[in-house]
mmCIF file of C-alpha atoms in Angstrom:
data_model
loop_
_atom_site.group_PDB
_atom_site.id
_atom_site.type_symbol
_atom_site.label_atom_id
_atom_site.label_comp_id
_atom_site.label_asym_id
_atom_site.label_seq_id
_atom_site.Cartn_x
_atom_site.Cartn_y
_atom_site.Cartn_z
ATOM 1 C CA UNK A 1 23.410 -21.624 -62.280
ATOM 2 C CA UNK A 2 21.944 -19.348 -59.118
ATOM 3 C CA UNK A 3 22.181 -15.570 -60.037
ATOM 4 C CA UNK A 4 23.791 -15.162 -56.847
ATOM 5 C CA UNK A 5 25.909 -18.149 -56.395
ATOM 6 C CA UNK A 6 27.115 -20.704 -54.127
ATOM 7 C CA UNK A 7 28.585 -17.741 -51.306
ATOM 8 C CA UNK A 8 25.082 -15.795 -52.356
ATOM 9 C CA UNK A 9 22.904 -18.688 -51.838
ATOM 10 C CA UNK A 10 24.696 -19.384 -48.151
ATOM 11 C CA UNK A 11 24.479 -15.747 -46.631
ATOM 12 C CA UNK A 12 20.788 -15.735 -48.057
ATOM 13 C CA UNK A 13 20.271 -19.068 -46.035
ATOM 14 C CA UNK A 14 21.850 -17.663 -42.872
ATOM 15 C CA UNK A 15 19.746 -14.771 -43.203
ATOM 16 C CA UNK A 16 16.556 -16.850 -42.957
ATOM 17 C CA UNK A 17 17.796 -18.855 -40.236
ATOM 18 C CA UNK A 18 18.823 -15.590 -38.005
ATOM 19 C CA UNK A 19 15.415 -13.895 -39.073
ATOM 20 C CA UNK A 20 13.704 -16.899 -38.305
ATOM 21 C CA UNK A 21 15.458 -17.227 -34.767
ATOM 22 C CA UNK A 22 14.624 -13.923 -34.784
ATOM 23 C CA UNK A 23 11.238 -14.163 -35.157
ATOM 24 C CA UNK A 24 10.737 -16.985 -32.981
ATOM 25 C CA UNK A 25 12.792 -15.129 -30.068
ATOM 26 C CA UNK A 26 10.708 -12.141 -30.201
ATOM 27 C CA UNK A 27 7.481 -14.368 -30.185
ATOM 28 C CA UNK A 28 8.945 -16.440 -27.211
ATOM 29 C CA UNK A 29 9.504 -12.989 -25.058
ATOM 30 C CA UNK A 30 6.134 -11.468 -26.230
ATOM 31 C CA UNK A 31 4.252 -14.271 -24.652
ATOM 32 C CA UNK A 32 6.112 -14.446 -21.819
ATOM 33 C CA UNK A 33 5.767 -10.643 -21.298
ATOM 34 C CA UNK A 34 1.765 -11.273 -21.565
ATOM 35 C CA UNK A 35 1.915 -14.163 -19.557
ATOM 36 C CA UNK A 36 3.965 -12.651 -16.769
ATOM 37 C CA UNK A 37 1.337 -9.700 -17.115
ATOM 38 C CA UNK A 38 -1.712 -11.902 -16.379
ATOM 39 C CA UNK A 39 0.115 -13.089 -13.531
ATOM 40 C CA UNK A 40 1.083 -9.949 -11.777
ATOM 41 C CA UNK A 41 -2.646 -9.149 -12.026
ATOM 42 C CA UNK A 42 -3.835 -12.024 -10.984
ATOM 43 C CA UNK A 43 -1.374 -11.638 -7.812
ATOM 44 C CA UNK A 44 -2.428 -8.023 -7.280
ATOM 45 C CA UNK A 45 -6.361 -9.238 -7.350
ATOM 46 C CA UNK A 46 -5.475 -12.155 -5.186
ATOM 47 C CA UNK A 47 -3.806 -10.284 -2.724
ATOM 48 C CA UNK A 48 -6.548 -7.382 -2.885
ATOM 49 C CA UNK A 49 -8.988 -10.427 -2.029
ATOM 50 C CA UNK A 50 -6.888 -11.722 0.864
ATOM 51 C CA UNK A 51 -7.301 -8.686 2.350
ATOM 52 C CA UNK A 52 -10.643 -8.372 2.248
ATOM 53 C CA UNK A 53 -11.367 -11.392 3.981
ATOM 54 C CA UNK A 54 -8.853 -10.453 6.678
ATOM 55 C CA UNK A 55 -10.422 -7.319 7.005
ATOM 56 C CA UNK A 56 -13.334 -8.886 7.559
ATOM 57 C CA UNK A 57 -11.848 -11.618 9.989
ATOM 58 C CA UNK A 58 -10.721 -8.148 12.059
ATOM 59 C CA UNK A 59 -14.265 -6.464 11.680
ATOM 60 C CA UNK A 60 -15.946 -9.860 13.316
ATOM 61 C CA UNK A 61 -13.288 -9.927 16.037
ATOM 62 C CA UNK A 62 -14.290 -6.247 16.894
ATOM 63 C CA UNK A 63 -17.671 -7.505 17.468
ATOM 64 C CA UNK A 64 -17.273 -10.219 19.541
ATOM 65 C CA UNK A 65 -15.263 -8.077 21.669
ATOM 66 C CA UNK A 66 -18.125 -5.386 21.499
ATOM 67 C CA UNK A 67 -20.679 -8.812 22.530
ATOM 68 C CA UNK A 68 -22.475 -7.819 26.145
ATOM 69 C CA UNK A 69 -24.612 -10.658 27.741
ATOM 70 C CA UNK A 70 -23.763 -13.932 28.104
ATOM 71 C CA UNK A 71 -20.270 -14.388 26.674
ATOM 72 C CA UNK A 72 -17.417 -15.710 28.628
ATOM 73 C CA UNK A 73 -14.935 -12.861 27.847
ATOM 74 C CA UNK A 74 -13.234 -10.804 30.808
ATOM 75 C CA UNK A 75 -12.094 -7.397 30.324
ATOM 76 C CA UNK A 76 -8.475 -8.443 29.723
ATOM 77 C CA UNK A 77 -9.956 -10.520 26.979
ATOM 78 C CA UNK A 78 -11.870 -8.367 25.269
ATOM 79 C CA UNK A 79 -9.299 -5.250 25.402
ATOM 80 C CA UNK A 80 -6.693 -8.028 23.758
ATOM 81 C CA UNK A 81 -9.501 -8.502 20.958
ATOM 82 C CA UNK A 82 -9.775 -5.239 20.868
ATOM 83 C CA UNK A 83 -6.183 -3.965 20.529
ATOM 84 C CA UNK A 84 -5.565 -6.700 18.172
ATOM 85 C CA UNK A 85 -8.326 -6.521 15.440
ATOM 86 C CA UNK A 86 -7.276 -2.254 15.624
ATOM 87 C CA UNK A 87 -3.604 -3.311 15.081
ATOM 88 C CA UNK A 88 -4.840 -4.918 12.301
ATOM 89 C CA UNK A 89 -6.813 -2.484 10.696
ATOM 90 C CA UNK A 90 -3.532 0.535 11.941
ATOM 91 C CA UNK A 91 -1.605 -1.398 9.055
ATOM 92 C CA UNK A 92 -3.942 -1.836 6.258
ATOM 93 C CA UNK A 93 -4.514 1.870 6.678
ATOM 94 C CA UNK A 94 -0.946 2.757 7.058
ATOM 95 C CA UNK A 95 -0.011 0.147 3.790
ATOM 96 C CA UNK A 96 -3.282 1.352 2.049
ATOM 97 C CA UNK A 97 -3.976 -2.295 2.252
ATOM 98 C CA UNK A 98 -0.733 -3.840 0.959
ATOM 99 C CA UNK A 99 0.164 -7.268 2.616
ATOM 100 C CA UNK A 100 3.524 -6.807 4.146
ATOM 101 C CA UNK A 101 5.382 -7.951 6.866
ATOM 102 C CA UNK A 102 4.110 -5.847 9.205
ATOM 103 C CA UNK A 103 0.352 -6.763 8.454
ATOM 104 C CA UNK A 104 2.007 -10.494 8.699
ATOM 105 C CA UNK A 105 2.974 -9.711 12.310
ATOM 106 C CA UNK A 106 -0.472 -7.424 13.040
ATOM 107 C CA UNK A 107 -2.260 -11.051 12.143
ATOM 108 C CA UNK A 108 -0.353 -13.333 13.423
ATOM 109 C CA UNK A 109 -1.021 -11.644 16.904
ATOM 110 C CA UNK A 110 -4.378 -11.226 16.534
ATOM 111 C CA UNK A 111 -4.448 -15.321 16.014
ATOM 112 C CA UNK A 112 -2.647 -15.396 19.235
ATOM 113 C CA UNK A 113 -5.509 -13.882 20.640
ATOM 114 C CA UNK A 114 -8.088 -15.838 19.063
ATOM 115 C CA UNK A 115 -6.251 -18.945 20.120
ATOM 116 C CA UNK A 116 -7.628 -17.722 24.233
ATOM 117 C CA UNK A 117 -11.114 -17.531 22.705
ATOM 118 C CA UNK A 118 -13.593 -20.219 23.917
ATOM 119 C CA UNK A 119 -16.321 -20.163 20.951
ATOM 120 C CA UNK A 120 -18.622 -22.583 21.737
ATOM 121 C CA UNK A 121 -19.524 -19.318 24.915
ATOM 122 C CA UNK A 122 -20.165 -17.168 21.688
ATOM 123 C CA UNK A 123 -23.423 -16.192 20.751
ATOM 124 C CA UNK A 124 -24.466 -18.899 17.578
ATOM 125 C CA UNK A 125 -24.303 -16.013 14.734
ATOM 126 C CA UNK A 126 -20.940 -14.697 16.401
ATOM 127 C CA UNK A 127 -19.387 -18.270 16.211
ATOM 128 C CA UNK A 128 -21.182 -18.661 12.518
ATOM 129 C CA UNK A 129 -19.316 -15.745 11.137
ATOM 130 C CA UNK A 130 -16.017 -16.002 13.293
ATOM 131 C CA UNK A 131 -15.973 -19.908 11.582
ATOM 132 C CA UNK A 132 -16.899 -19.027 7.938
ATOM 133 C CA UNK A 133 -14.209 -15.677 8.103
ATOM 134 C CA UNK A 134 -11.228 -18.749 8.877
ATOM 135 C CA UNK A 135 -12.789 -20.549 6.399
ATOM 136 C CA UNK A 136 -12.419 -17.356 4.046
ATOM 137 C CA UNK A 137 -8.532 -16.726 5.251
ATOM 138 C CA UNK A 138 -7.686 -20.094 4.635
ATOM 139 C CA UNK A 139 -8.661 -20.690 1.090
ATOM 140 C CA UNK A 140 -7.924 -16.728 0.692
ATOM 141 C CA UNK A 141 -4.410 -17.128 1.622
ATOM 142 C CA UNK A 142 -3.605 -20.500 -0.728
ATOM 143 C CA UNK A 143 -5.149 -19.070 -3.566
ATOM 144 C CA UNK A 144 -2.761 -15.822 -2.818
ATOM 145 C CA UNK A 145 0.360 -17.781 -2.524
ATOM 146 C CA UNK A 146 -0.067 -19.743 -5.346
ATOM 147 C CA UNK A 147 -0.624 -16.765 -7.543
ATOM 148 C CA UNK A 148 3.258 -15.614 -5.677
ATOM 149 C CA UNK A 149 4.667 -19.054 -6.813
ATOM 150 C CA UNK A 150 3.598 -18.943 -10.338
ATOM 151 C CA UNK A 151 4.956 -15.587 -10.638
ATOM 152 C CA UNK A 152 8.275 -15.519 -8.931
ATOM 153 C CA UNK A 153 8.660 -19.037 -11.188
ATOM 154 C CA UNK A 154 8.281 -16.686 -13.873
ATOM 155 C CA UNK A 155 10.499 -14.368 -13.028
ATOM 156 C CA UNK A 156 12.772 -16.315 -12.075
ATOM 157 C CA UNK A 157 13.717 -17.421 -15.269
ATOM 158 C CA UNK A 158 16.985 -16.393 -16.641
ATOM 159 C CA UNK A 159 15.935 -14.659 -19.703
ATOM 160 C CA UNK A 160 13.096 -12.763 -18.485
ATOM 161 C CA UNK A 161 16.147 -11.544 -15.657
ATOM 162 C CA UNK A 162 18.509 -10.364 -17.971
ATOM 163 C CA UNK A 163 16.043 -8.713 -20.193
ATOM 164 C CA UNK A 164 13.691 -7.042 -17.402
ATOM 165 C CA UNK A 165 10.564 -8.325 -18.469
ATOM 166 C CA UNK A 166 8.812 -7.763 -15.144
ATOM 167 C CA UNK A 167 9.495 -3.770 -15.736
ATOM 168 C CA UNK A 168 9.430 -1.965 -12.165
ATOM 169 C CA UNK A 169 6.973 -4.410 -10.896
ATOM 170 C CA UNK A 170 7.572 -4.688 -7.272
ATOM 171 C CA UNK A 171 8.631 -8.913 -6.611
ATOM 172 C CA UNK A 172 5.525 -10.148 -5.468
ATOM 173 C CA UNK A 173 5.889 -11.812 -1.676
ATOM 174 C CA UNK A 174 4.309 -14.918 -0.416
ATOM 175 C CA UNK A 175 2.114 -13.517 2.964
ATOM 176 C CA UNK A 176 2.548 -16.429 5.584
ATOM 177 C CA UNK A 177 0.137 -16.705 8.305
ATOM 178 C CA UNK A 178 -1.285 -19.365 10.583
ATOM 179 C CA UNK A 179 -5.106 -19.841 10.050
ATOM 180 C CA UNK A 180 -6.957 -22.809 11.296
ATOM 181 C CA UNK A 181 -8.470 -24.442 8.234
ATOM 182 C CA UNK A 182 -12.466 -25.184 8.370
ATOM 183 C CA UNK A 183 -12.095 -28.769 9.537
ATOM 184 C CA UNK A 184 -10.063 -27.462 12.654
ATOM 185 C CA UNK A 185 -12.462 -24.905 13.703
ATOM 186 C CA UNK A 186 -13.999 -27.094 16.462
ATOM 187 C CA UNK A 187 -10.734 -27.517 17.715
ATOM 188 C CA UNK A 188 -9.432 -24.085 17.298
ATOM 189 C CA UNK A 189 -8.119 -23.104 20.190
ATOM 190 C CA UNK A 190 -6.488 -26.629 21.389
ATOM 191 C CA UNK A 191 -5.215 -26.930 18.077
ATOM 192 C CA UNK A 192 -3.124 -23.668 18.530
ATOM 193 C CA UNK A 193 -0.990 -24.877 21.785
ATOM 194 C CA UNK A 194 0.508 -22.907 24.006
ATOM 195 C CA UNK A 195 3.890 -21.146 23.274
ATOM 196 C CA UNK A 196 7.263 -23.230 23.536
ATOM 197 C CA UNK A 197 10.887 -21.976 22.797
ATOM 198 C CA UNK A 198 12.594 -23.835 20.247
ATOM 199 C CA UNK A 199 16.156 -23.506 18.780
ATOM 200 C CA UNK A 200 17.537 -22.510 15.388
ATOM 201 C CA UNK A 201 21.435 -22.691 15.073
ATOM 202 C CA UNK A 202 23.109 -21.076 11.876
ATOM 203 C CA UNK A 203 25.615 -23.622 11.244
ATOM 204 C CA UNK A 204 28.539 -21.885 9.689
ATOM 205 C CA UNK A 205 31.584 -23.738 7.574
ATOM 206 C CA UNK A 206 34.662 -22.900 6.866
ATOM 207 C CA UNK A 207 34.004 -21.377 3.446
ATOM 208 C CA UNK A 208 31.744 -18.785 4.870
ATOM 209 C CA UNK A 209 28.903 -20.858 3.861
ATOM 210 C CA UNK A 210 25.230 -21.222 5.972
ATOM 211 C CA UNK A 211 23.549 -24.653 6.159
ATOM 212 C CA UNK A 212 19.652 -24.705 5.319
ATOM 213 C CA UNK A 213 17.451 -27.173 5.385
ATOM 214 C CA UNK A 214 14.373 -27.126 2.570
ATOM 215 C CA UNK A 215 10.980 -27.844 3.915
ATOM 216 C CA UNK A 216 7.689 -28.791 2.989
ATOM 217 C CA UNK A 217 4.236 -28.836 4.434
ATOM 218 C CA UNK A 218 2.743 -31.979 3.280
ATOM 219 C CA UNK A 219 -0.575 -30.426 3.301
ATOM 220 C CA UNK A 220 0.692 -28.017 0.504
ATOM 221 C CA UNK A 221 4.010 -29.532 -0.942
ATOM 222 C CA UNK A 222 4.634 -27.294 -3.915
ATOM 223 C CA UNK A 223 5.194 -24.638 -1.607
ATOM 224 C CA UNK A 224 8.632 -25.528 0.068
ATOM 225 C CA UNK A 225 11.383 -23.095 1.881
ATOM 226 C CA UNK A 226 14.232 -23.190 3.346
ATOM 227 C CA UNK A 227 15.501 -22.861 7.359
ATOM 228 C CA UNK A 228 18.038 -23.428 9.424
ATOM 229 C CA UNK A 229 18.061 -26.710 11.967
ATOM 230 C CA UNK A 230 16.640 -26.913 15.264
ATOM 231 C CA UNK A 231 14.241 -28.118 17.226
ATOM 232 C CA UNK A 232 12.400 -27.823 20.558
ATOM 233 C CA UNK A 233 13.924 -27.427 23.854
ATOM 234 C CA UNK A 234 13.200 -30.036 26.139
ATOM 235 C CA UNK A 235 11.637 -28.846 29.572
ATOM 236 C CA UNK A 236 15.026 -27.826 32.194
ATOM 237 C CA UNK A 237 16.868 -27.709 29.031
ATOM 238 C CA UNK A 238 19.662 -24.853 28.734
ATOM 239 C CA UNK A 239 19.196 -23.326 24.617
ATOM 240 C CA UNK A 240 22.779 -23.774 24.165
ATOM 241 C CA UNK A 241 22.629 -27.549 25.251
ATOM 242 C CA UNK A 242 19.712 -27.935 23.478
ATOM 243 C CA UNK A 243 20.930 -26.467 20.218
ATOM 244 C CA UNK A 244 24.160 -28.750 20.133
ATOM 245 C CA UNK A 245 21.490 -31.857 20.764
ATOM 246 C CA UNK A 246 18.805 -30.747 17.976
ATOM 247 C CA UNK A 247 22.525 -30.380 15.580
ATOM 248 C CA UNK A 248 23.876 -33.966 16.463
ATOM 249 C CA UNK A 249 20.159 -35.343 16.002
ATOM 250 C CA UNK A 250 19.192 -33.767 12.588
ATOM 251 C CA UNK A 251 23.170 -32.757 10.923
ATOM 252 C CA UNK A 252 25.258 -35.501 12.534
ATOM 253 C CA UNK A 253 27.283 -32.683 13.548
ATOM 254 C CA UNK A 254 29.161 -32.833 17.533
ATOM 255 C CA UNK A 255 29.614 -29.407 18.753
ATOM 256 C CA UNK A 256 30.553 -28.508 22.684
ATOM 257 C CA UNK A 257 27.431 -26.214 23.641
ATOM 258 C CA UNK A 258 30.492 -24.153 24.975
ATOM 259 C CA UNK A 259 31.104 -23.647 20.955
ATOM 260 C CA UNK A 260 27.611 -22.059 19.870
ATOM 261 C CA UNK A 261 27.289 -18.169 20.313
ATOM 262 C CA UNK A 262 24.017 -17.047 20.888
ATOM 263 C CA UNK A 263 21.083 -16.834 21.391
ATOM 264 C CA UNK A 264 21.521 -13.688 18.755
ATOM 265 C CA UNK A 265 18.100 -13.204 17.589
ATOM 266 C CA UNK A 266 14.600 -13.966 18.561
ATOM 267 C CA UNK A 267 11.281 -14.563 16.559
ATOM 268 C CA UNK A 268 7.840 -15.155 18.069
ATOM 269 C CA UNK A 269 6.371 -17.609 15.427
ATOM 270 C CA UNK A 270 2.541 -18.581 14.342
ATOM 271 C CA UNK A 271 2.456 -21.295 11.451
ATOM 272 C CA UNK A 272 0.258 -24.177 10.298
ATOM 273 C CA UNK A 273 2.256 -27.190 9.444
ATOM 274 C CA UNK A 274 0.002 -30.706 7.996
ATOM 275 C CA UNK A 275 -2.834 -29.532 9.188
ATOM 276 C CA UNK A 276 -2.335 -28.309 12.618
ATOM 277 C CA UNK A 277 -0.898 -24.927 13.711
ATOM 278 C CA UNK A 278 1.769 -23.845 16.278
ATOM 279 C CA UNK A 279 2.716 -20.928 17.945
ATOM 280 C CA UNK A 280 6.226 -20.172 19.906
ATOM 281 C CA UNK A 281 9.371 -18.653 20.294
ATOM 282 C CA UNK A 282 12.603 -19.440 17.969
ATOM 283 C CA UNK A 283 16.266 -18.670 19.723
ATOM 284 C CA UNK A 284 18.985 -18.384 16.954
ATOM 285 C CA UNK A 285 22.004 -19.363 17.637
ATOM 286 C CA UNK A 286 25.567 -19.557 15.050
ATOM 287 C CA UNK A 287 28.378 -21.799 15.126
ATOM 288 C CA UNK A 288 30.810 -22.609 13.141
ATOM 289 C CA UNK A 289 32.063 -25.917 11.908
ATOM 290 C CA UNK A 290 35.000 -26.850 9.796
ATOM 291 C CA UNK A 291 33.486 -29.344 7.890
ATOM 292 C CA UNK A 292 30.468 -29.690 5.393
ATOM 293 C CA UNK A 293 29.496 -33.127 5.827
ATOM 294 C CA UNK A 294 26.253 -33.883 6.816
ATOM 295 C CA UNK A 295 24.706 -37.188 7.998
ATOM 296 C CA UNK A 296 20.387 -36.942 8.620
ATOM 297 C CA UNK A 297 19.869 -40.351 9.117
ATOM 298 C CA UNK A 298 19.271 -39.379 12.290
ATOM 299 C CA UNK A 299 15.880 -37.870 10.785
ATOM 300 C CA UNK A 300 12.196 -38.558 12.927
ATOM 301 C CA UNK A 301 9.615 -39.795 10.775
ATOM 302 C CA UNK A 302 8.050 -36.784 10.410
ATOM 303 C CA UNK A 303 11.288 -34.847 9.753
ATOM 304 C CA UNK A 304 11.823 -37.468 6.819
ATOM 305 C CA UNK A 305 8.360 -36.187 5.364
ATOM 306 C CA UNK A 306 8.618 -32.745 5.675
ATOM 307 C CA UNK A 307 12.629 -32.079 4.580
ATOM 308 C CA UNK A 308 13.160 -32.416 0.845
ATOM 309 C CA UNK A 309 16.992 -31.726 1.178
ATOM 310 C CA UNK A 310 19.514 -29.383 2.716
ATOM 311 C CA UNK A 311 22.052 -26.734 0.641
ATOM 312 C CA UNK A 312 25.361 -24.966 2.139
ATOM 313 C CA UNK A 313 23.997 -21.509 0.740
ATOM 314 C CA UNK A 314 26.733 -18.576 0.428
ATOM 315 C CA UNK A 315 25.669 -15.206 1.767
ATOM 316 C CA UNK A 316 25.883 -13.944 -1.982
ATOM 317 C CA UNK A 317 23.335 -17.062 -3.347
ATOM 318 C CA UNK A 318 20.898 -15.979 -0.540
ATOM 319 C CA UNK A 319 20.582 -12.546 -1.171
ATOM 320 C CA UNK A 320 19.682 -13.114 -4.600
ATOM 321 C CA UNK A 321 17.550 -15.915 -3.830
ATOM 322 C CA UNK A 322 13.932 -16.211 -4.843
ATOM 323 C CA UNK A 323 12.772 -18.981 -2.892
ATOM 324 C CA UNK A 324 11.493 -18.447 0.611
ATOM 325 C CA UNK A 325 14.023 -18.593 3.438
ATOM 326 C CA UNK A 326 12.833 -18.386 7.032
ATOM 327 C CA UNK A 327 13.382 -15.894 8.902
ATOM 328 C CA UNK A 328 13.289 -13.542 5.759
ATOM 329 C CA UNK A 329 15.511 -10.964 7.299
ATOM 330 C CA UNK A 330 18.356 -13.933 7.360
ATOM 331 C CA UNK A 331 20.566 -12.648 3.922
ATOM 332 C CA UNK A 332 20.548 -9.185 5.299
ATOM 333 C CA UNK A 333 21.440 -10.335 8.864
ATOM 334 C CA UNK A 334 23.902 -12.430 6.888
ATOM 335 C CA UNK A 335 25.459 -9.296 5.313
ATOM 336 C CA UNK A 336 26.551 -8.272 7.995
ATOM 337 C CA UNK A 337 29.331 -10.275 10.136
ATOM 338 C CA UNK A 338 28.744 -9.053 13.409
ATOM 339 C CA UNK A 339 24.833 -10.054 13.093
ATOM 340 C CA UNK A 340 26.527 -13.905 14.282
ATOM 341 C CA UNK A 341 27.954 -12.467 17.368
ATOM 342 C CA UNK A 342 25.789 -12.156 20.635
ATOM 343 C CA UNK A 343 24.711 -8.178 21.597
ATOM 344 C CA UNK A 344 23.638 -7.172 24.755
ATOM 345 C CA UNK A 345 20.021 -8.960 24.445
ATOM 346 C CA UNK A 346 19.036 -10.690 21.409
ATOM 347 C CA UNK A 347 17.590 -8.974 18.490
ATOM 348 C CA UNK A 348 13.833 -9.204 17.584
ATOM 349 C CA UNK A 349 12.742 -10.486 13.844
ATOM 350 C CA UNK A 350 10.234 -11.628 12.301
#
């Protein structure tokens, strides 16, 4: 007969079972505390890195610009170089280095600029180092945002939330720039058209709801994101027509232009999308629909590859979000109802 009996015998067993739980728990969090440690350095040296080789991009630019003799650069040229590659350098010394969205913006211009550049009128070792610093950016910048992914994966987990196992550690923030990769180098600055408007329409329901769309680049499909529908406006085209066309097209949604407010905000945008890299101007526009049906059979070919899915997000789900929403300011413009009615001239983001 046990010494402590039957009842004895069960709490004893329960005991084990809770230590062991316990024990395994504690392990479970300790490793994940390490891991997401290794990761947050390996994002800070990543993004230290990055900026190194965009510093260097800027210092190269500076000399071109600098270049006398035979290079085919006019003064207007060479003073956009040069106020470019210093508004570059104004917010790495103002951010001690940090890659935010103002050194996003700082960049993105100074790709604009690049995009007027004619290198083959470069001197050879000008051209030489101009090609191998995109070369640097490019593979820079992936291995950067794939050190973000893995960590905001991380933390996004629900237990390492509720028990604050990332500390104070800043969230760390994917740094999205257009940079022609090393096979488009040639072609740089055909690859990188000339501006074009497009439309974005925040499509509204009647549960206070936003419709997004989540994209991929099929160049890099791990990283996906979500934005709201749209497309380009056709040449002649008013915005407002062409928003309610892009909405029918991609949403199978029938709005009277008369219906969409806008445009609200505007973005100038730089990005690199399967291979090749745009730049232009986004409109937003709102409107609000009564229904939450959505039919994309009306999807290009290419929209079919590069849209995964599409969400009706609450203004509450985005602002918590950690996936990437474009533009990034969106759940704070959100926030805020009068951000979806048209001001005086529409608001700049980024």
């Amino acid at each position: 007969m046990s010494l402590l009996g039957a009842g004895g015998v069960l709490v004893v067993l329960v005991a084990v079972v809770v230590l062991l739980l316990v024990a395994v728990t504690a392990g479970v969090l300790v490793a994940r505390a390490r891991r997401l440690d290794r990761l947050h350095v390996r994002t800070d040296a990543a993004a230290a890195g990055l900026a190194a080789v965009l510093d260097r991009r800027a210092a190269v630019v500076r000399a071109i610009a600098a270049t006398a003799g035979p290079v085919a650069l006019d003064d207007a040229d060479r003073r956009a170089l040069r106020t470019a590659a210093r508004a570059v350098g104004a917010t790495r010394s103002a951010g001690d280095g940090v890659l935010d969205a103002e050194r996003e913006a700082a960049e993105n211009d100074l790709t604009r600029v690049l995009a007027r550049l004619d290198t083959a009128a470069l001197p050879a070792d000008l051209a030489a180092e101009l090609a191998d610093a995109h070369a640097r950016v490019s593979v820079a910048r992936r291995v950067h945002n794939d050190a973000v992914r893995d960590t905001r994966a991380l933390r996004g987990r629900r237990m390492v939330r509720l028990l604050h196992l990332a500390g104070s550690a800043p969230m760390p923030r994917y740094f999205e720039i257009a940079e022609p990769g090393p096979d488009a180098l040639p072609g740089f600055p055909s690859a990188l058209g000339a501006a074009q408007d497009a439309v974005r329409v925040i499509v509204v329901d009647g549960d206070g709801r936003v419709l997004l769309f989540e994209g991929l680049d099929p160049a890099r499909p791990a990283e996906t994101f979500w934005f709201a529908p749209g497309g380009g406006v056709e040449p002649g085209e008013e915005p407002r027509v062409a928003a309610a066309r892009t909405l029918a097209e991609e949403t199978g949604l029938a709005v009277d232009p008369v219906q969409i407010r806008g445009p609200l905000w505007v973005r100038e945008v730089v990005f690199e999308a399967d291979g090749v890299t745009y730049a232009g101007r986004e409109l937003f526009h709102a409107v609000a629909v009564p229904t939450g049906d959505i039919d994309t059979s009306g999807f290009t070919e290419h929209e079919a590859r590069t849209v995964r899915g599409h969400r009706w997000w609450t203004p509450a789900e985005l602002a918590v979000t950690l996936d990437v929403v474009h533009p990034h300011q969106l759940p704070g413009l959100l926030a805020d109802p009068s951000a979806l009615e048209p001001g005086p001239v529409p608001l700049a983001i980024h």
